[in-house]
Amino acid sequence: MAYQTFRQEYLQVPPVTRAYTTACVLTTAAVQLELITPFQLYFNPELIFKHFQIWRLITNYLFFGPVGFNFLFNMIFLYRYCRMLEEGSFRGRTADFVFMFLFGGLLMTLCGLFVNLVFLGQAFTIMLVYVWSRRNPYVRMNFFGLLIFQAPFLPWVLMGFSLLLGNSIIVDLLGIAVGHTYFFLEDVFPNQPGGERLLRTPSVLKAIFDTPEDDPNYNPLPEERPGGFAWGEGQRLGG
């Protein structure tokens, strides 16, 4: 019974969120079981381009460190905000969501050539949080029950929290920068006088990922309410 319930809940998670979070969990489990090591996963341009270890372009986004508070914290935020984006502003636009993944990953990888970062998964999570926060500017957040602020400040609060934990803020700044680049090109510039949409999802992605019909009975997780964790609850102002 428990397995059936878990399976049903798991299959209700939208496909991109399900695939990415599952890959992250399985990669971490493989490292914990010593089937692989982080040295086989990290971002290393020399090994990628000179020794053709192409898998590192992907695996460096899948490992968030050993199981512990930092891993759980990142997984919760990754799952929540990735799912809310996919079920919210990207609902019925899976190809566009995949294209955002590819655009963000490509831009971060290019930046990774110039900064000393070996794993980019946390920066990718901050990118997702940033895009969600800018698309939901009137949501009021409650962080650990200590801070109350509107959603656009969430990435900066997370950066401050990361600093308190002794982590480098370069990762957070990279995620914010890439997230802002996507948000500007997708949501801001096309609406400016003389602006146009520069990011266009390739038709091949639309053919693969977009379904012709949407299920009218589908009940998505509301994007404006991040849910029941005290460090990320949100409430829409005026609601």
CSV table of C-alpha atoms in Angstrom, one decimal:
chain,number,residue,atom,x,y,z
A,1,MET,CA,0.0,0.0,0.0
A,2,ALA,CA,2.8,2.4,0.9
A,3,TYR,CA,4.6,1.6,-2.3
A,4,GLN,CA,1.4,2.3,-4.4
A,5,THR,CA,0.9,5.6,-2.6
A,6,PHE,CA,4.5,6.6,-3.2
A,7,ARG,CA,4.4,5.6,-6.8
A,8,GLN,CA,1.1,7.5,-7.4
A,9,GLU,CA,2.5,10.6,-5.8
A,10,TYR,CA,5.8,10.3,-7.7
A,11,LEU,CA,4.1,10.0,-11.0
A,12,GLN,CA,2.0,13.1,-10.3
A,13,VAL,CA,5.2,15.2,-10.2
A,14,PRO,CA,5.6,17.0,-13.6
A,15,PRO,CA,8.1,15.2,-15.9
A,16,VAL,CA,11.0,17.7,-16.0
A,17,THR,CA,10.9,18.2,-12.2
A,18,ARG,CA,10.6,14.5,-11.7
A,19,ALA,CA,13.5,13.6,-14.0
A,20,TYR,CA,15.9,16.3,-12.6
A,21,THR,CA,15.3,15.7,-8.9
A,22,THR,CA,15.4,11.9,-9.4
A,23,ALA,CA,18.8,12.2,-11.2
A,24,CYS,CA,20.1,14.3,-8.4
A,25,VAL,CA,19.0,11.9,-5.7
A,26,LEU,CA,20.3,8.8,-7.6
A,27,THR,CA,23.7,10.5,-8.2
A,28,THR,CA,24.0,11.4,-4.5
A,29,ALA,CA,23.0,7.8,-3.6
A,30,ALA,CA,25.6,6.4,-6.0
A,31,VAL,CA,28.3,8.5,-4.3
A,32,GLN,CA,27.2,7.6,-0.8
A,33,LEU,CA,27.4,3.9,-1.8
A,34,GLU,CA,30.8,4.5,-3.3
A,35,LEU,CA,29.8,3.3,-6.7
A,36,ILE,CA,31.2,6.5,-8.1
A,37,THR,CA,33.2,9.4,-6.7
A,38,PRO,CA,32.7,13.2,-7.0
A,39,PHE,CA,36.0,13.3,-8.9
A,40,GLN,CA,34.2,11.5,-11.7
A,41,LEU,CA,31.4,14.1,-11.8
A,42,TYR,CA,32.9,17.6,-11.2
A,43,PHE,CA,33.2,20.3,-13.9
A,44,ASN,CA,36.7,20.3,-15.4
A,45,PRO,CA,37.1,22.0,-18.8
A,46,GLU,CA,40.4,20.2,-19.5
A,47,LEU,CA,38.9,16.8,-18.9
A,48,ILE,CA,35.8,17.7,-20.9
A,49,PHE,CA,37.5,19.2,-24.0
A,50,LYS,CA,40.8,17.5,-24.1
A,51,HIS,CA,39.9,14.0,-22.8
A,52,PHE,CA,36.2,14.1,-24.1
A,53,GLN,CA,34.6,13.3,-20.7
A,54,ILE,CA,31.5,15.0,-22.0
A,55,TRP,CA,29.3,13.6,-19.2
A,56,ARG,CA,30.8,16.2,-16.8
A,57,LEU,CA,28.8,18.9,-18.5
A,58,ILE,CA,25.7,17.2,-17.0
A,59,THR,CA,26.9,15.5,-13.9
A,60,ASN,CA,28.2,18.6,-12.3
A,61,TYR,CA,24.6,19.8,-12.0
A,62,LEU,CA,23.5,16.6,-10.3
A,63,PHE,CA,25.7,16.4,-7.2
A,64,PHE,CA,25.0,18.7,-4.2
A,65,GLY,CA,27.4,17.1,-1.8
A,66,PRO,CA,27.1,14.3,0.8
A,67,VAL,CA,23.8,13.7,2.5
A,68,GLY,CA,23.3,16.2,5.2
A,69,PHE,CA,21.6,19.5,5.9
A,70,ASN,CA,23.0,21.3,2.9
A,71,PHE,CA,21.9,18.5,0.6
A,72,LEU,CA,18.4,18.4,2.0
A,73,PHE,CA,18.1,22.1,1.9
A,74,ASN,CA,19.1,22.3,-1.7
A,75,MET,CA,16.8,19.4,-2.7
A,76,ILE,CA,13.8,20.9,-1.0
A,77,PHE,CA,14.2,24.2,-2.8
A,78,LEU,CA,15.1,22.6,-6.1
A,79,TYR,CA,12.0,20.4,-6.0
A,80,ARG,CA,9.6,23.1,-4.8
A,81,TYR,CA,10.5,25.9,-7.2
A,82,CYS,CA,11.2,23.7,-10.1
A,83,ARG,CA,7.8,22.1,-9.7
A,84,MET,CA,6.0,25.4,-9.1
A,85,LEU,CA,7.5,26.9,-12.3
A,86,GLU,CA,6.6,23.8,-14.3
A,87,GLU,CA,3.0,23.7,-13.0
A,88,GLY,CA,2.6,27.4,-13.0
A,89,SER,CA,3.9,29.8,-15.7
A,90,PHE,CA,5.3,26.8,-17.7
A,91,ARG,CA,2.2,24.7,-17.5
A,92,GLY,CA,1.5,23.2,-20.9
A,93,ARG,CA,4.8,24.6,-22.1
A,94,THR,CA,7.2,21.7,-21.3
A,95,ALA,CA,9.4,22.5,-24.3
A,96,ASP,CA,9.8,26.1,-23.2
A,97,PHE,CA,10.7,24.8,-19.7
A,98,VAL,CA,13.3,22.4,-21.1
A,99,PHE,CA,14.7,25.2,-23.2
A,100,MET,CA,15.1,27.4,-20.1
A,101,PHE,CA,17.1,24.5,-18.6
A,102,LEU,CA,19.3,24.3,-21.6
A,103,PHE,CA,19.8,28.1,-21.8
A,104,GLY,CA,20.6,28.3,-18.1
A,105,GLY,CA,22.9,25.3,-18.2
A,106,LEU,CA,24.7,26.6,-21.2
A,107,LEU,CA,25.2,30.1,-19.8
A,108,MET,CA,26.4,28.7,-16.4
A,109,THR,CA,28.8,26.3,-18.2
A,110,LEU,CA,30.3,29.2,-20.1
A,111,CYS,CA,30.7,31.2,-16.8
A,112,GLY,CA,32.2,28.1,-15.2
A,113,LEU,CA,35.1,28.4,-17.6
A,114,PHE,CA,36.1,31.6,-15.9
A,115,VAL,CA,35.2,31.0,-12.3
A,116,ASN,CA,36.6,28.3,-10.0
A,117,LEU,CA,33.4,26.3,-9.5
A,118,VAL,CA,33.3,22.5,-9.8
A,119,PHE,CA,29.6,21.9,-9.2
A,120,LEU,CA,26.9,24.1,-10.5
A,121,GLY,CA,23.7,22.5,-9.2
A,122,GLN,CA,23.2,25.0,-6.4
A,123,ALA,CA,23.6,27.9,-8.8
A,124,PHE,CA,21.0,26.3,-11.1
A,125,THR,CA,18.6,26.0,-8.1
A,126,ILE,CA,19.1,29.7,-7.4
A,127,MET,CA,18.3,30.4,-11.0
A,128,LEU,CA,15.0,28.6,-10.7
A,129,VAL,CA,14.2,30.4,-7.5
A,130,TYR,CA,15.0,33.8,-9.1
A,131,VAL,CA,12.8,33.2,-12.2
A,132,TRP,CA,9.9,32.1,-9.9
A,133,SER,CA,10.4,35.0,-7.6
A,134,ARG,CA,10.3,37.6,-10.4
A,135,ARG,CA,7.2,36.1,-11.9
A,136,ASN,CA,5.5,36.2,-8.5
A,137,PRO,CA,6.5,39.6,-7.2
A,138,TYR,CA,3.5,40.1,-4.8
A,139,VAL,CA,4.0,36.8,-2.9
A,140,ARG,CA,4.9,37.4,0.7
A,141,MET,CA,7.5,35.0,2.0
A,142,ASN,CA,8.2,33.7,5.5
A,143,PHE,CA,11.7,32.5,6.0
A,144,PHE,CA,12.2,30.3,9.1
A,145,GLY,CA,9.6,32.4,10.8
A,146,LEU,CA,12.2,35.1,11.2
A,147,LEU,CA,12.0,37.2,8.1
A,148,ILE,CA,8.9,38.3,6.1
A,149,PHE,CA,9.5,39.8,2.7
A,150,GLN,CA,8.2,39.8,-0.8
A,151,ALA,CA,9.3,37.0,-3.3
A,152,PRO,CA,11.8,39.0,-5.3
A,153,PHE,CA,14.0,39.3,-2.3
A,154,LEU,CA,14.1,35.5,-1.8
A,155,PRO,CA,17.3,34.8,-3.8
A,156,TRP,CA,19.1,37.5,-1.9
A,157,VAL,CA,17.9,36.1,1.4
A,158,LEU,CA,19.2,32.7,0.4
A,159,MET,CA,22.5,34.2,-0.5
A,160,GLY,CA,22.7,35.8,2.9
A,161,PHE,CA,21.8,32.4,4.5
A,162,SER,CA,24.5,30.7,2.5
A,163,LEU,CA,27.0,33.3,3.7
A,164,LEU,CA,26.1,32.6,7.3
A,165,LEU,CA,26.7,28.9,6.7
A,166,GLY,CA,30.2,29.7,5.5
A,167,ASN,CA,29.6,28.9,1.8
A,168,SER,CA,30.9,31.0,-1.1
A,169,ILE,CA,28.3,33.5,-2.4
A,170,ILE,CA,29.8,33.2,-5.9
A,171,VAL,CA,27.5,30.3,-6.5
A,172,ASP,CA,24.4,32.3,-5.5
A,173,LEU,CA,25.6,35.3,-7.5
A,174,LEU,CA,26.0,33.1,-10.6
A,175,GLY,CA,22.5,31.7,-10.2
A,176,ILE,CA,21.0,35.2,-9.8
A,177,ALA,CA,22.9,36.6,-12.8
A,178,VAL,CA,21.8,33.7,-15.1
A,179,GLY,CA,18.2,33.8,-13.8
A,180,HIS,CA,18.1,37.6,-14.3
A,181,THR,CA,19.4,37.2,-17.9
A,182,TYR,CA,16.7,34.7,-18.7
A,183,PHE,CA,14.0,36.8,-17.0
A,184,PHE,CA,15.1,39.9,-18.9
A,185,LEU,CA,15.3,38.3,-22.3
A,186,GLU,CA,12.0,36.4,-21.9
A,187,ASP,CA,9.8,38.6,-19.8
A,188,VAL,CA,11.1,42.2,-19.9
A,189,PHE,CA,12.8,43.0,-23.2
A,190,PRO,CA,10.0,41.7,-25.5
A,191,ASN,CA,7.6,44.1,-23.8
A,192,GLN,CA,9.9,47.2,-24.2
A,193,PRO,CA,9.3,49.6,-27.0
A,194,GLY,CA,11.1,48.2,-30.0
A,195,GLY,CA,11.9,45.0,-28.1
A,196,GLU,CA,11.4,41.5,-29.4
A,197,ARG,CA,11.6,38.0,-28.1
A,198,LEU,CA,15.1,36.8,-28.6
A,199,LEU,CA,14.7,33.4,-26.9
A,200,ARG,CA,12.7,31.1,-29.1
A,201,THR,CA,12.2,27.4,-28.3
A,202,PRO,CA,13.4,25.2,-31.2
A,203,SER,CA,10.6,23.4,-33.0
A,204,VAL,CA,12.3,20.1,-32.3
A,205,LEU,CA,11.8,20.5,-28.6
A,206,LYS,CA,8.2,21.4,-29.1
A,207,ALA,CA,7.7,18.3,-31.2
A,208,ILE,CA,9.2,16.1,-28.5
A,209,PHE,CA,7.9,17.6,-25.3
A,210,ASP,CA,4.7,19.5,-25.9
A,211,THR,CA,1.4,17.6,-25.9
A,212,PRO,CA,-1.4,18.7,-28.1
A,213,GLU,CA,-4.0,18.7,-25.3
A,214,ASP,CA,-4.1,19.6,-21.7
A,215,ASP,CA,-5.9,17.5,-19.1
A,216,PRO,CA,-8.8,19.7,-17.8
A,217,ASN,CA,-8.9,17.7,-14.6
A,218,TYR,CA,-5.2,18.4,-13.8
A,219,ASN,CA,-4.9,20.2,-10.4
A,220,PRO,CA,-1.4,21.8,-10.2
A,221,LEU,CA,0.4,22.9,-7.1
A,222,PRO,CA,-0.4,26.7,-6.9
A,223,GLU,CA,2.6,28.6,-8.0
A,224,GLU,CA,1.9,31.5,-5.7
A,225,ARG,CA,2.0,29.3,-2.5
A,226,PRO,CA,5.3,27.6,-2.0
A,227,GLY,CA,3.8,25.5,0.7
A,228,GLY,CA,4.2,24.3,4.3
A,229,PHE,CA,7.9,24.7,5.1
A,230,ALA,CA,8.7,27.5,7.4
A,231,TRP,CA,11.7,28.5,5.5
A,232,GLY,CA,9.9,29.1,2.2
A,233,GLU,CA,6.2,29.7,2.9
A,234,GLY,CA,4.5,32.3,0.7
A,235,GLN,CA,1.2,34.1,0.7
A,236,ARG,CA,0.0,36.3,-2.0
A,237,LEU,CA,-0.5,39.9,-0.8
A,238,GLY,CA,-4.2,40.9,-0.6
A,239,GLY,CA,-5.2,37.2,-0.7
